[in-house]
C-alpha positions as a LaTeX table, in Angstrom:
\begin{tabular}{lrrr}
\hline
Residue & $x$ (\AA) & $y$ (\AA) & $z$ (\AA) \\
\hline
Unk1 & 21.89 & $-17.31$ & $-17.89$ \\
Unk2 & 21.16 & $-14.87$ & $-14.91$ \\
Unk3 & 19.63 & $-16.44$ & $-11.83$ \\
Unk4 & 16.65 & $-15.30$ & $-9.96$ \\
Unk5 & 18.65 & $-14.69$ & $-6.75$ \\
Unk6 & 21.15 & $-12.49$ & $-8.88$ \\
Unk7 & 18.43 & $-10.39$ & $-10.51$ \\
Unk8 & 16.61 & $-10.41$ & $-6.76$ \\
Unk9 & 20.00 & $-9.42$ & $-5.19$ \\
Unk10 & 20.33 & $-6.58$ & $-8.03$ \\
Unk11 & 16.67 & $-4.83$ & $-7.54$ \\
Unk12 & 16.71 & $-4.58$ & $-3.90$ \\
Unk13 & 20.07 & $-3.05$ & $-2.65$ \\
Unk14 & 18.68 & $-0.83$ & $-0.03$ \\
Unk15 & 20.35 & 1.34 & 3.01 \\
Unk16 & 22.23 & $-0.96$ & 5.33 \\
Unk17 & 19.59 & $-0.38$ & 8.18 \\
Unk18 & 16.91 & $-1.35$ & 5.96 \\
Unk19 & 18.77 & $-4.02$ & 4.31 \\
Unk20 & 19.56 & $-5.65$ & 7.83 \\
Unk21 & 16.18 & $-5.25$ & 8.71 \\
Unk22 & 14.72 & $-6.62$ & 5.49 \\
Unk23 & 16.88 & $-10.07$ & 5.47 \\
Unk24 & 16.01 & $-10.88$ & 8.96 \\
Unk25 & 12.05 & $-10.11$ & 8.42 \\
Unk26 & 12.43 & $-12.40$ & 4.82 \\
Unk27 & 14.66 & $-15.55$ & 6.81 \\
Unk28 & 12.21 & $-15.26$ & 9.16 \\
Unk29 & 8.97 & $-16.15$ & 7.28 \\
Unk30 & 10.93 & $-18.16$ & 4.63 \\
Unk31 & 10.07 & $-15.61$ & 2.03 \\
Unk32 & 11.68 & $-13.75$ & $-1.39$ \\
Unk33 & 13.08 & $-10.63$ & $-0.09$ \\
Unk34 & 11.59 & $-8.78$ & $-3.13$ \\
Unk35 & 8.33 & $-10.31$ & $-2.27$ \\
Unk36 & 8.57 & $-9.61$ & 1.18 \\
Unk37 & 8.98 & $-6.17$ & 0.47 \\
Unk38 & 6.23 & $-5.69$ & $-1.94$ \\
Unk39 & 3.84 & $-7.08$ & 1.03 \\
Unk40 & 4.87 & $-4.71$ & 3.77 \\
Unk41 & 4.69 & $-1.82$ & 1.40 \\
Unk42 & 1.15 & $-3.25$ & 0.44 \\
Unk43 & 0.37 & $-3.88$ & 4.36 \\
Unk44 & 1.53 & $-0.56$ & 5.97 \\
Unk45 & $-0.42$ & 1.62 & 2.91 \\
Unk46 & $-3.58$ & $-0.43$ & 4.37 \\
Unk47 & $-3.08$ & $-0.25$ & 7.79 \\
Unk48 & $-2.52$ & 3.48 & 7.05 \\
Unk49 & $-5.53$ & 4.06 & 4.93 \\
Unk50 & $-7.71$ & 1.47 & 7.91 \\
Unk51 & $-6.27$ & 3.38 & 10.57 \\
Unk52 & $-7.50$ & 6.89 & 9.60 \\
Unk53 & $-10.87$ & 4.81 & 8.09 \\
Unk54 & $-11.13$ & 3.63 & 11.32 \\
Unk55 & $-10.91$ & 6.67 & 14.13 \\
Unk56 & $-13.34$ & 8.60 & 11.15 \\
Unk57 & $-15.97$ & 6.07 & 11.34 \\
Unk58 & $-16.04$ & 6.29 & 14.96 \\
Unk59 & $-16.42$ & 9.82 & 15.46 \\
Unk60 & $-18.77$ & 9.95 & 12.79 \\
Unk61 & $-20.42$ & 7.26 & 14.79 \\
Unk62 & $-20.50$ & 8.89 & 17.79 \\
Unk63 & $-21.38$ & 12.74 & 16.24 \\
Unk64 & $-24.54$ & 10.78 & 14.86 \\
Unk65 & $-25.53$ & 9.58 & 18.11 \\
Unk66 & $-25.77$ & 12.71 & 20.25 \\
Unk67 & $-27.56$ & 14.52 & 16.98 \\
Unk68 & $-30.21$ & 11.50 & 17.63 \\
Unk69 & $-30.45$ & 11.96 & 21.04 \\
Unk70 & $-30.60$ & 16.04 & 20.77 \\
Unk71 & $-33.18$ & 15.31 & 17.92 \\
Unk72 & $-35.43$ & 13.51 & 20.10 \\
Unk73 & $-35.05$ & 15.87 & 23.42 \\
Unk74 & $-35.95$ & 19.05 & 21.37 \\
Unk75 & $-39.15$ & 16.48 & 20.00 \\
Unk76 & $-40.20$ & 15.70 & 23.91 \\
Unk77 & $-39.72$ & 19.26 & 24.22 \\
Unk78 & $-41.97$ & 21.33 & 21.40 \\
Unk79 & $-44.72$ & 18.45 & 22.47 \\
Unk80 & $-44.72$ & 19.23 & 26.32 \\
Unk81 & $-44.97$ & 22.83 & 25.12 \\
Unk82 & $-47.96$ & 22.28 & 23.13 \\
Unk83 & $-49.57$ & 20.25 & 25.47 \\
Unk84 & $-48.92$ & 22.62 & 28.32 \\
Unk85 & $-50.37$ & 25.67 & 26.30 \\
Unk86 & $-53.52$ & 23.61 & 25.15 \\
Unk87 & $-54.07$ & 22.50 & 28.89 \\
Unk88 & $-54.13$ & 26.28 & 31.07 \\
Unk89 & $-56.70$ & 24.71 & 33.57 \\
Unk90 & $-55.78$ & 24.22 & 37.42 \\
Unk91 & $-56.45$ & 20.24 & 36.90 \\
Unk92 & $-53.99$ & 19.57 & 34.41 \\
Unk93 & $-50.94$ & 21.45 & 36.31 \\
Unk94 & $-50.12$ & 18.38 & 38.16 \\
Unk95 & $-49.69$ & 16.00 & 34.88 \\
Unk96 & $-47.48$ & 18.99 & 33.24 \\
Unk97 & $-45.16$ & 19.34 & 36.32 \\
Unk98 & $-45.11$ & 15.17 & 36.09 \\
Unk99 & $-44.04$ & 15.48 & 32.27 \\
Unk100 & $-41.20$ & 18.56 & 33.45 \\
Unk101 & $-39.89$ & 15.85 & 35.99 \\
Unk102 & $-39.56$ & 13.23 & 32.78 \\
Unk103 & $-38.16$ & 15.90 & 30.72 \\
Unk104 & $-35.63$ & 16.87 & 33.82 \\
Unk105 & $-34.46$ & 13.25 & 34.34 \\
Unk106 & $-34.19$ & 12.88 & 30.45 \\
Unk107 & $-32.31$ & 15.89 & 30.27 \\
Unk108 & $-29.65$ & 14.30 & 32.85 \\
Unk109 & $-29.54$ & 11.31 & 30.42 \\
Unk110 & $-28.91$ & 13.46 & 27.64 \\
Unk111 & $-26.12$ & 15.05 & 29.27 \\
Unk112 & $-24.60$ & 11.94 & 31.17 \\
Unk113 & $-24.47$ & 10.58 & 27.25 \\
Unk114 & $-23.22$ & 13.94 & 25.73 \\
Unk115 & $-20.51$ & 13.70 & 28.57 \\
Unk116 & $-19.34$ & 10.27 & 27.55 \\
Unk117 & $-19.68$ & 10.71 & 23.82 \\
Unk118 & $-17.22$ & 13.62 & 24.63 \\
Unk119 & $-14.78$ & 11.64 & 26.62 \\
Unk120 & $-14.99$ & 9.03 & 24.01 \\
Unk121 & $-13.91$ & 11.51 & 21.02 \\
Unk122 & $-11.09$ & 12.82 & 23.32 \\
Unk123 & $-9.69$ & 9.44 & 23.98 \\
Unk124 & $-9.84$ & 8.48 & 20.06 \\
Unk125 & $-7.81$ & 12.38 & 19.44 \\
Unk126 & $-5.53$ & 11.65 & 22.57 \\
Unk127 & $-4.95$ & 8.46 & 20.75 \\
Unk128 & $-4.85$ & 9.56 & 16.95 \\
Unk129 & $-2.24$ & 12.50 & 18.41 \\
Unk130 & $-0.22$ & 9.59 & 20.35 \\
Unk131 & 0.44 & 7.39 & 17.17 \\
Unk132 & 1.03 & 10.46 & 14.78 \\
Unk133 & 4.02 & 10.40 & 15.47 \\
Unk134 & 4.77 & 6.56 & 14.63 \\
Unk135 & 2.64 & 6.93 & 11.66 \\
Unk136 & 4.50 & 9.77 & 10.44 \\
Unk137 & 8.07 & 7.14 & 11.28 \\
Unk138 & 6.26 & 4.57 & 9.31 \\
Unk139 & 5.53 & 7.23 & 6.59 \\
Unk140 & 9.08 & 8.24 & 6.14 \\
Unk141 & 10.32 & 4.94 & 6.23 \\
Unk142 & 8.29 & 3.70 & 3.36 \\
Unk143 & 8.53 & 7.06 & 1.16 \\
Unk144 & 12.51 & 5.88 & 1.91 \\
Unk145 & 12.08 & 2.06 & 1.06 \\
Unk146 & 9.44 & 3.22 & $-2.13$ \\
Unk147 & 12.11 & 5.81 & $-3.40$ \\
Unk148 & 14.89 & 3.43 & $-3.23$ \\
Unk149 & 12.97 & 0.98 & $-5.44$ \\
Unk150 & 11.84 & 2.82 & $-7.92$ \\
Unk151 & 15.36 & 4.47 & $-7.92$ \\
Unk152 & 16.48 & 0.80 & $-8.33$ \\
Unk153 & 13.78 & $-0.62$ & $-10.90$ \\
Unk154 & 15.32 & 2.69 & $-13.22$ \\
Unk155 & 18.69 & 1.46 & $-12.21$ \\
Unk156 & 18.15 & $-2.13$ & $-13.52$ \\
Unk157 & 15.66 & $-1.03$ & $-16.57$ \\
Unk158 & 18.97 & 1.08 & $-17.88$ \\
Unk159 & 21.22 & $-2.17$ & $-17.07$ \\
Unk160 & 18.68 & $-3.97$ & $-19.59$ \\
Unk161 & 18.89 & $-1.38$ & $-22.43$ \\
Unk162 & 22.91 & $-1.28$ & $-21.87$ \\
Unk163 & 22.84 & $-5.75$ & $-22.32$ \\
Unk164 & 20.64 & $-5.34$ & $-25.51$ \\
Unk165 & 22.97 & $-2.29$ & $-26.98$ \\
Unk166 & 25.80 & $-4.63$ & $-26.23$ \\
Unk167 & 24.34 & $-7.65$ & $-28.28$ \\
Unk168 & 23.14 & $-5.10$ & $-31.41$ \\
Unk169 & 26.74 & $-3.98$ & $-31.38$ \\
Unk170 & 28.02 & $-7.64$ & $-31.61$ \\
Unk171 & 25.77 & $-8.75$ & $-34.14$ \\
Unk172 & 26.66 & $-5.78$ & $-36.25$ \\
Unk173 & 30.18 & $-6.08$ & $-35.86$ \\
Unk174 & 30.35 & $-9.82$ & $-37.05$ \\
Unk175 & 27.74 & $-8.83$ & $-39.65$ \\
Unk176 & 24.58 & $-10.85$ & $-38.56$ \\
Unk177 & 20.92 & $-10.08$ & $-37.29$ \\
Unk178 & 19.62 & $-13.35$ & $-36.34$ \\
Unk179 & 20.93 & $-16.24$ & $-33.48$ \\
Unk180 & 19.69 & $-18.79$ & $-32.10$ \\
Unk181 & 18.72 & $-18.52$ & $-28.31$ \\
Unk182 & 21.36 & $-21.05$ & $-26.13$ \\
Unk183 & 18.59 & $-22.00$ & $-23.95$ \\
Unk184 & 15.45 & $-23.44$ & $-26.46$ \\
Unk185 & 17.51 & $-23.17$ & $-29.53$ \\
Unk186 & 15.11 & $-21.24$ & $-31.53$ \\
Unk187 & 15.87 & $-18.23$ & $-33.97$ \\
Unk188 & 15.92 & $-14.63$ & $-32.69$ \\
Unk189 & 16.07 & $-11.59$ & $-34.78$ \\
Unk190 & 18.57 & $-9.18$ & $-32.81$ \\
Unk191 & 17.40 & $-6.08$ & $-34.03$ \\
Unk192 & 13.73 & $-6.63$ & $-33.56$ \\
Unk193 & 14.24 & $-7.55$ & $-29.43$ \\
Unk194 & 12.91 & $-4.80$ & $-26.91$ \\
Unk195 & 14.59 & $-6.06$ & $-23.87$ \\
Unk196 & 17.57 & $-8.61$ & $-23.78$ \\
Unk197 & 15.24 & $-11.85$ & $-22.98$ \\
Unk198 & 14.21 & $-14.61$ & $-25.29$ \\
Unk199 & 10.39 & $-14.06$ & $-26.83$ \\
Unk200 & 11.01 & $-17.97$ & $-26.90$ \\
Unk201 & 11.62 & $-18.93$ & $-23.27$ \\
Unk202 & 11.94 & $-15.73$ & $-21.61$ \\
Unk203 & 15.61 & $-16.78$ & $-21.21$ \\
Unk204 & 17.78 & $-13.47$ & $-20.40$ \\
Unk205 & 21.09 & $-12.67$ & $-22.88$ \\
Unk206 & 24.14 & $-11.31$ & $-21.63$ \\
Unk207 & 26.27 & $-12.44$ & $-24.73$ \\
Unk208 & 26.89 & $-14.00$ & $-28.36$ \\
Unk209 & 28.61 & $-16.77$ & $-28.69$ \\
Unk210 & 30.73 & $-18.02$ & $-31.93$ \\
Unk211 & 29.91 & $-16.61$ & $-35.43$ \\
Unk212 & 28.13 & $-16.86$ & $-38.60$ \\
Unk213 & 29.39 & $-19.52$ & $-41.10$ \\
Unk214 & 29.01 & $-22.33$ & $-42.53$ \\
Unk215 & 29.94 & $-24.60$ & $-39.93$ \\
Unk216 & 28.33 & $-22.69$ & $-36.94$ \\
Unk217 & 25.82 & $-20.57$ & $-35.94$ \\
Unk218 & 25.77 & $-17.72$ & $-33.75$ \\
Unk219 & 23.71 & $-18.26$ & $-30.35$ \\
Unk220 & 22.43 & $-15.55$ & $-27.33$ \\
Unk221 & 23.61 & $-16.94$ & $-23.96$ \\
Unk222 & 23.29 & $-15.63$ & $-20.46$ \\
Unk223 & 26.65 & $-14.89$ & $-19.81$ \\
Unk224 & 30.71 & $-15.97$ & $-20.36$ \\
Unk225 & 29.41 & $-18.82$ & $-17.58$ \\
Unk226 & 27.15 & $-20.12$ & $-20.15$ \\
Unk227 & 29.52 & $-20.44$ & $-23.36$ \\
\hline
\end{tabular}
């Protein structure tokens, strides 16, 4: 019967710079390199998707913070106006140029904040435009690493349908539909199987060994190893 590590080995054959890469990452953390691929892909799409979440939020953030602040200058603003109108005599002048010198130093507050909030969106662009390009590397790499697999998981599906062709042909040829699976020893019909693995056990075929008779039985094994 097929291993794990052979079916592992057969589903992840990748480009020898990402194979390299790949083994030393999986030694490393003690992992399945099959595994360990299925987590980076999984781990790269989120830091991706975070990333972009991320910078958005922020600027978002920040774009709602000087419409506050604007918000509440034109407010100070249309009062003073009022209150100036309402208030034409000589002994209110000095309380509306008081409220002008308010408005004046929140104005400068306004516009010390609008100058940050500005410097603040051009360092998150400057820094968005900086790692374009590695997330654009990173991009490529896994459109690479996801094409190979699925390229691979076709590969090995077509390997499958070839093994149970293989066993149908046997069966027909020595003129029998049903064996009995090597591995849990219970009764298979040939003809009925979708995939070469026991319903049983889940025990893959790669052969049939002996025939039908009287004295034997014919029985799906893994491979000539396992005769």
């Amino acid at each position: 019967m097929a291993t794990e590590s052979e079916r592992s080995q057969r589903a992840t054959r990748l480009p020898p710079d990402l194979e390299a890469w790949l083994e030393e990452l999986a030694e490393e953390h003690g992992l399945d390199r099959d595994r360990l691929l299925e987590r980076l892909l999984e781990a790269n799409r989120h830091a991706l998707e975070d990333g972009d979440a991320d910078r958005t939020e922020r600027v978002e953030s920040l774009e709602a913070e000087l419409d506050e602040k604007i918000d509440d200058i034109r407010a100070r603003m249309l009062q003073l106006k009022r209150q100036t109108e309402s208030k034409a005599s000589a002994e209110h002048d000095h309380e509306a140029f008081d409220r002008f010198d308010d408005l004046e130093a929140q104005l400068m507050q306004a516009e010390s904040a609008v100058s940050e909030l500005e410097t603040d969106i051009e360092e998150l662009a400057a820094a968005a435009e900086a790692n374009e390009e590695t997330l654009e590397t990173t991009r490529e790499r896994l459109r690479r690493v996801a094409t190979v697999v699925v390229r691979l998981r076709q590969q090995m599906h077509g390997d499958e349908d070839d093994h149970l062709q293989k066993l149908r042909q046997i069966a027909a040829q020595r003129g029998f539909e049903t064996a009995n699976c090597r591995a849990c020893g219970n009764a298979v019909n040939i003809s009925l199987l979708s995939e070469p693995i026991c319903p049983h056990c889940s025990a893959r075929f790669g052969d049939i060994a002996g025939d039908n008779g009287f004295f034997s039985t014919p029985k799906l094994v893994g491979g000539s190893d396992d005769q």
